[in-house]
Short mmCIF file of N, CA and C in Angstrom, two decimals:
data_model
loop_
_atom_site.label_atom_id
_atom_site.label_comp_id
_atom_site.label_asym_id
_atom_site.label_seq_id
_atom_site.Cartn_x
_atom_site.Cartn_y
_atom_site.Cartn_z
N UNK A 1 0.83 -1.17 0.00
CA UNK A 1 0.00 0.00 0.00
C UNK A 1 0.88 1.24 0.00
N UNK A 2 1.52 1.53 1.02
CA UNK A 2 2.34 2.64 1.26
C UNK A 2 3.51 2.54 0.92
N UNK A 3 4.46 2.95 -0.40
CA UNK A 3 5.35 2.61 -0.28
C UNK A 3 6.26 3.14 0.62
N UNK A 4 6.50 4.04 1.29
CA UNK A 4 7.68 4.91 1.97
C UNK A 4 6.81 5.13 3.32
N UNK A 5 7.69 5.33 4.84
CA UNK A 5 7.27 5.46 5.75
C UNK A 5 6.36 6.85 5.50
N UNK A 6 5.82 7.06 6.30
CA UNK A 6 4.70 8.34 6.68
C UNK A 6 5.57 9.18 7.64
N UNK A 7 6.34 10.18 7.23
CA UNK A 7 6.77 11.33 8.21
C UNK A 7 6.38 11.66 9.46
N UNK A 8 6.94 11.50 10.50
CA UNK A 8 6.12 11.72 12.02
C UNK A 8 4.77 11.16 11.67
N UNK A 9 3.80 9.99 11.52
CA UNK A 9 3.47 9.62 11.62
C UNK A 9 3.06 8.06 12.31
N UNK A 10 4.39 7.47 12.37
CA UNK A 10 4.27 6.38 12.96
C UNK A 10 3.74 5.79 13.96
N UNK A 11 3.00 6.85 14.76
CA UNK A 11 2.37 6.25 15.99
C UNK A 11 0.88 6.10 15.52
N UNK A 12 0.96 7.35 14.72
CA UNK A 12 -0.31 7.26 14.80
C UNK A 12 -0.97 6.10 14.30
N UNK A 13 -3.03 6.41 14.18
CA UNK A 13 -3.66 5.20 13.49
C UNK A 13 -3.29 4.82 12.12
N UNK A 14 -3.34 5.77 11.13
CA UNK A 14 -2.85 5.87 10.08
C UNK A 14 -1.18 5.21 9.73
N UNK A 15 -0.38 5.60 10.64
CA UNK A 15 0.88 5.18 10.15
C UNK A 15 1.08 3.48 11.01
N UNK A 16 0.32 3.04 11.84
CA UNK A 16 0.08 1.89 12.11
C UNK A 16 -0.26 0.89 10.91
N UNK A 17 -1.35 1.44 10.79
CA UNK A 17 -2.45 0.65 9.26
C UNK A 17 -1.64 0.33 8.58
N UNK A 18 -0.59 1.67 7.93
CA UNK A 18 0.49 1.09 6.96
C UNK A 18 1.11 0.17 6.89
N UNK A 19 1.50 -0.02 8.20
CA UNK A 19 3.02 -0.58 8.71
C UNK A 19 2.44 -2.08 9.17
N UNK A 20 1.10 -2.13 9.68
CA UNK A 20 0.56 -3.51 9.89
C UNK A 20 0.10 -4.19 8.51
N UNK A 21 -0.35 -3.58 7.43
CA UNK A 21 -0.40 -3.77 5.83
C UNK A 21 0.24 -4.20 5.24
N UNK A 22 1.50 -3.49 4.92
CA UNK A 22 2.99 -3.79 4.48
C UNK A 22 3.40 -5.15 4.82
N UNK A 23 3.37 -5.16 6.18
CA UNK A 23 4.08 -6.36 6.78
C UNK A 23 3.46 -7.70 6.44
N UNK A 24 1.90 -7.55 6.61
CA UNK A 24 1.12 -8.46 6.44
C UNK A 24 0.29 -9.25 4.88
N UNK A 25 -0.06 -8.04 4.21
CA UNK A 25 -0.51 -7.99 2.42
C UNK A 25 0.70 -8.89 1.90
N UNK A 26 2.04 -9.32 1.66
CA UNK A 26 2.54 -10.04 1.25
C UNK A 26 2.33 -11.13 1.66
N UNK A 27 2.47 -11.75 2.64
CA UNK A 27 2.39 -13.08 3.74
C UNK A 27 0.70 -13.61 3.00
N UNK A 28 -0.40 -12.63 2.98
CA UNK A 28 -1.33 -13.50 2.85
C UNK A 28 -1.29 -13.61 1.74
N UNK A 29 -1.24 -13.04 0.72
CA UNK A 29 -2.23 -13.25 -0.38
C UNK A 29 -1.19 -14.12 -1.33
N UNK A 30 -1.86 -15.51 -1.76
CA UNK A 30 -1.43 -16.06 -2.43
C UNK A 30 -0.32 -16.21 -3.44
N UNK A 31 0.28 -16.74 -3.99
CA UNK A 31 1.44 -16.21 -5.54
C UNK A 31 0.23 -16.18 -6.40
N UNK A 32 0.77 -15.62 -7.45
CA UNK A 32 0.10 -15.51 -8.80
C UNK A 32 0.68 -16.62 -9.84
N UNK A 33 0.00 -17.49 -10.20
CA UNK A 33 0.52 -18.58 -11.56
C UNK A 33 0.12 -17.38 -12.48
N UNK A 34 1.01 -17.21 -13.42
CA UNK A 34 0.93 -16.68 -14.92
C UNK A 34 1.51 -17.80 -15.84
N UNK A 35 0.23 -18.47 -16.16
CA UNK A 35 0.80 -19.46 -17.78
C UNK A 35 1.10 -18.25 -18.44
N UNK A 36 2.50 -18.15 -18.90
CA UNK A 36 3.28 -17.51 -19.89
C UNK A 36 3.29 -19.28 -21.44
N UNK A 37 3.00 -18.08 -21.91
CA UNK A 37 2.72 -18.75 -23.64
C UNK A 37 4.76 -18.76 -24.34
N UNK A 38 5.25 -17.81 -23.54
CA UNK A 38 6.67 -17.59 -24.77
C UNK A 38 6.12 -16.28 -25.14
N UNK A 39 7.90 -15.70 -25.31
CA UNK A 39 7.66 -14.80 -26.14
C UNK A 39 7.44 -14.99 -27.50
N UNK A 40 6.89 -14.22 -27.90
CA UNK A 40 6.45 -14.02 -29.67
C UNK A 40 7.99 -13.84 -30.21
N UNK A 41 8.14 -14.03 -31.35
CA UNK A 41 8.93 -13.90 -32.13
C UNK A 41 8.86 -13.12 -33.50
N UNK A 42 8.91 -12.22 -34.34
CA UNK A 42 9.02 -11.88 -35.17
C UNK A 42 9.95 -12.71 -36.39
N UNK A 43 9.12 -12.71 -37.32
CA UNK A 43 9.80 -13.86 -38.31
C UNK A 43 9.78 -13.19 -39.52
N UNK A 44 11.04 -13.16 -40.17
CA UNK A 44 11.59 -12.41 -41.57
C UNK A 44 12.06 -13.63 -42.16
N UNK A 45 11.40 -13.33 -43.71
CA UNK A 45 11.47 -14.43 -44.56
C UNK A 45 12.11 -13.58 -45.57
N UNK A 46 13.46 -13.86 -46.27
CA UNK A 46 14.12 -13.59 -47.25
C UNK A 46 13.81 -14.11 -48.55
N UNK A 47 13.13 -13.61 -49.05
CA UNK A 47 12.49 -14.32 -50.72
C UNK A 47 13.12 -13.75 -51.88
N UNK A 48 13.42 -14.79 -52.84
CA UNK A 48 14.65 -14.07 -54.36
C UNK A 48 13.22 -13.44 -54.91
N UNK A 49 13.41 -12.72 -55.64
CA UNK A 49 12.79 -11.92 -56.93
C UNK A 49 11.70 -13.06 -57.22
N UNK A 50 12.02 -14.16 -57.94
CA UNK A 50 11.04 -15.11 -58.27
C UNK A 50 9.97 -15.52 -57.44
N UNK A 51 10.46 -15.76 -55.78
CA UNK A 51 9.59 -16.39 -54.75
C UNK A 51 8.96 -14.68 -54.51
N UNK A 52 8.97 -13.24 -54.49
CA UNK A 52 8.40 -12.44 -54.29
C UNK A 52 7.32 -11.95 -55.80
N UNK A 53 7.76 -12.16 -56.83
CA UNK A 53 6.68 -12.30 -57.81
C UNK A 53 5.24 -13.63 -57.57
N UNK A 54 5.86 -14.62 -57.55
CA UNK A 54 5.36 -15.54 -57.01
C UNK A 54 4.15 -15.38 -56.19
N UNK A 55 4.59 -14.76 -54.80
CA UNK A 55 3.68 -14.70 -53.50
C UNK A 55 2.77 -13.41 -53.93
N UNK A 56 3.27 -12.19 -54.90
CA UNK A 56 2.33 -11.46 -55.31
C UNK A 56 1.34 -11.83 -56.16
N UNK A 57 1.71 -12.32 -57.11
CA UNK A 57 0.53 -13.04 -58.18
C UNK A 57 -0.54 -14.35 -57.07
N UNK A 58 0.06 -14.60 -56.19
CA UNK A 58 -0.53 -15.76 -55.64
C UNK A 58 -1.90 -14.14 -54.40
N UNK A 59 -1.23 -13.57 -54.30
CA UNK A 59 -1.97 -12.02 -53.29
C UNK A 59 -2.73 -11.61 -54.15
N UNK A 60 -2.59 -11.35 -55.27
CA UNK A 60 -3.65 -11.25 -56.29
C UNK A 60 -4.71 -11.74 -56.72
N UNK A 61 -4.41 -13.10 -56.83
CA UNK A 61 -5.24 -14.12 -57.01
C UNK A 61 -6.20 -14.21 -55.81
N UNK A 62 -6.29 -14.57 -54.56
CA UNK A 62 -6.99 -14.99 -53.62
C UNK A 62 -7.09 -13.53 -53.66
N UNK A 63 -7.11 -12.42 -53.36
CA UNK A 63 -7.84 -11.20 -53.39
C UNK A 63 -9.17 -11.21 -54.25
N UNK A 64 -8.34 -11.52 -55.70
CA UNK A 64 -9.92 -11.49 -56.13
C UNK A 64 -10.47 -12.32 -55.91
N UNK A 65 -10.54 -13.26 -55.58
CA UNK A 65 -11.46 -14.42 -55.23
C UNK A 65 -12.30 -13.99 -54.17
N UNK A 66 -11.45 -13.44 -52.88
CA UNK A 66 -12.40 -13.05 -51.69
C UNK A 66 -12.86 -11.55 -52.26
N UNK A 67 -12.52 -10.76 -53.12
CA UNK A 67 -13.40 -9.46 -53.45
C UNK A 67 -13.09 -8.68 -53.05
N UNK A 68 -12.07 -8.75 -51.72
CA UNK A 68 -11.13 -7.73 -51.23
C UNK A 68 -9.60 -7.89 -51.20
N UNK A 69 -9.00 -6.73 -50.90
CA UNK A 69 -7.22 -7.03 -50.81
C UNK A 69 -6.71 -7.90 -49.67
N UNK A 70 -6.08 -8.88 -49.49
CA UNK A 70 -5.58 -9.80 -48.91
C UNK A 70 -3.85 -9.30 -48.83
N UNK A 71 -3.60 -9.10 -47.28
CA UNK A 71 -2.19 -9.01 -46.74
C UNK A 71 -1.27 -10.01 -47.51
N UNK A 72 -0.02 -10.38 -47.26
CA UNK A 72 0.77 -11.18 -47.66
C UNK A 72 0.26 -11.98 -46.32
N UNK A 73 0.81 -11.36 -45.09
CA UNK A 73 0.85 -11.79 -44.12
C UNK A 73 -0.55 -13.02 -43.77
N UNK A 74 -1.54 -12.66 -44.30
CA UNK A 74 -2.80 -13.10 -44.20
C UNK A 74 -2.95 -14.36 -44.94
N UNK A 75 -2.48 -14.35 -46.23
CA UNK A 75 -2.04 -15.22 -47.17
C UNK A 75 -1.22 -16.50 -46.76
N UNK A 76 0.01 -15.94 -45.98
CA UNK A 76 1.01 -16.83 -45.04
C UNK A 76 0.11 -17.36 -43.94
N UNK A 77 -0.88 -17.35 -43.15
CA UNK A 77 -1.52 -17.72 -42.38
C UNK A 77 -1.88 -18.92 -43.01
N UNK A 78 -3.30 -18.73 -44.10
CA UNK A 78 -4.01 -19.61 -44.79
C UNK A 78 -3.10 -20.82 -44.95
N UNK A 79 -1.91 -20.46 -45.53
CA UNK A 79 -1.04 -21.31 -46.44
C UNK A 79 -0.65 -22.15 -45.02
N UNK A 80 -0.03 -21.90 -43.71
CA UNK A 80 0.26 -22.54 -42.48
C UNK A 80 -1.54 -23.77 -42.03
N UNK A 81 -2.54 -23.02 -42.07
CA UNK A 81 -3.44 -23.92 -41.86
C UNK A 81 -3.44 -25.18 -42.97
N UNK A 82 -3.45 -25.02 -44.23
CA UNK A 82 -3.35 -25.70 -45.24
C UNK A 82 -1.96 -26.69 -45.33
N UNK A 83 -1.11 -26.16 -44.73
CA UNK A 83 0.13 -26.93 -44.28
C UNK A 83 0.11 -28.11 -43.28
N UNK A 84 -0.67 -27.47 -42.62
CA UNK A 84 -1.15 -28.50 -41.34
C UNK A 84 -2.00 -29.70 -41.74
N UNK A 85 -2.74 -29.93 -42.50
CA UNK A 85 -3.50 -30.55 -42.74
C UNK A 85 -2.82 -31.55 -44.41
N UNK A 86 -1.89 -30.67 -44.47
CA UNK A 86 -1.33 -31.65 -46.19
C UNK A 86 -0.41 -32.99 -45.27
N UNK A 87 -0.23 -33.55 -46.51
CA UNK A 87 0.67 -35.00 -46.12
C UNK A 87 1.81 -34.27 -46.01
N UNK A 88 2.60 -34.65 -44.83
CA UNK A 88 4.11 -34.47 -44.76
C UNK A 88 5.33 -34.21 -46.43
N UNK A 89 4.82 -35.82 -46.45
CA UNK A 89 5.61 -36.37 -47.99
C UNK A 89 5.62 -35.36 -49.37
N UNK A 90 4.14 -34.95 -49.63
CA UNK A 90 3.60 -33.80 -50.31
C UNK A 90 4.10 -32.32 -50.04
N UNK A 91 4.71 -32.28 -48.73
CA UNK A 91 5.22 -30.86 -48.29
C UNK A 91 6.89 -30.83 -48.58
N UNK A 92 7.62 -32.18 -48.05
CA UNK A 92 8.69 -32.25 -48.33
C UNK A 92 9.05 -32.45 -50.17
N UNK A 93 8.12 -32.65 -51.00
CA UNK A 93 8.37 -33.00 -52.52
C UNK A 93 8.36 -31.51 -52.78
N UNK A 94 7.51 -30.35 -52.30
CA UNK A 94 7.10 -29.23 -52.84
C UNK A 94 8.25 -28.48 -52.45
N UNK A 95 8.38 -28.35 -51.12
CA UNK A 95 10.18 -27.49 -50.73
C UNK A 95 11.23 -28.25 -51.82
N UNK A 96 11.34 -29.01 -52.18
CA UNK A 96 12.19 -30.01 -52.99
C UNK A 96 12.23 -29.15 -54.26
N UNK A 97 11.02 -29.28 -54.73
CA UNK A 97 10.57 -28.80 -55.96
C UNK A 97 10.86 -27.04 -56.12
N UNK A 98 10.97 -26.43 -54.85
CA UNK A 98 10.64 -24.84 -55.00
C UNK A 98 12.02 -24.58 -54.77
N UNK A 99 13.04 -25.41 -53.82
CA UNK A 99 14.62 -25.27 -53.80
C UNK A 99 15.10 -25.49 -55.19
N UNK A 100 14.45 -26.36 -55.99
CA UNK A 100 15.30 -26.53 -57.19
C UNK A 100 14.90 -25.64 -58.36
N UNK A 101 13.63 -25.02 -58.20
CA UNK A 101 13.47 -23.52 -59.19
C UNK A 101 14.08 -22.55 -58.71
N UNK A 102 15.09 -22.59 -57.46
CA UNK A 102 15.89 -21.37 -57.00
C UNK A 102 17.00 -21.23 -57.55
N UNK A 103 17.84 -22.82 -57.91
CA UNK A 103 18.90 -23.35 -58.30
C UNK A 103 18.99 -22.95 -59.63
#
């Protein structure tokens, strides 16, 4: 409550309250659990010329489809749900396939 003593106050009721508060407000009241999730991370993806034409024509495309402008970022979402749900084997042939149009 109080952080700093109360100036000539200490006898009194007031500078009692404090000082019986202080002492006591820690002792009772429980800890706090905070489920901490992790910090967030910020993630930068370095794309050649080709993989940034690419992801635009692909921003284009699903824009018009939904009728409005679609983020990249938003785009990268979809594509992570859709990731989740593809066959492994099918994901590892496609990185395969997209490393060797880099080459």
């Amino acid at each position: 409550m109080a952080k700093r003593q109360l100036g000539g106050a200490g006898g009194s009721k007031l500078g009692q309250l404090a000082i019986s508060t202080a002492e006591t407000s820690a002792a009772d009241r429980p800890a706090i659990k905070r489920e901490t999730v992790g910090r967030r991370r910020n993630h930068t993806v370095r794309l050649s010329g080709t993989e940034e034409s690419r992801l635009q024509r692909l921003v284009a495309r699903v824009s018009e489809e939904a009728g409005r402008p679609i983020k990249d970022s938003d785009l990268l979402r979809g594509l992570l749900v859709l990731g989740e749900k593809a066959d492994a084997r099918a994901l590892v042939d496609a990185v395969r396939h997209a490393r060797s149009d880099m080459d």
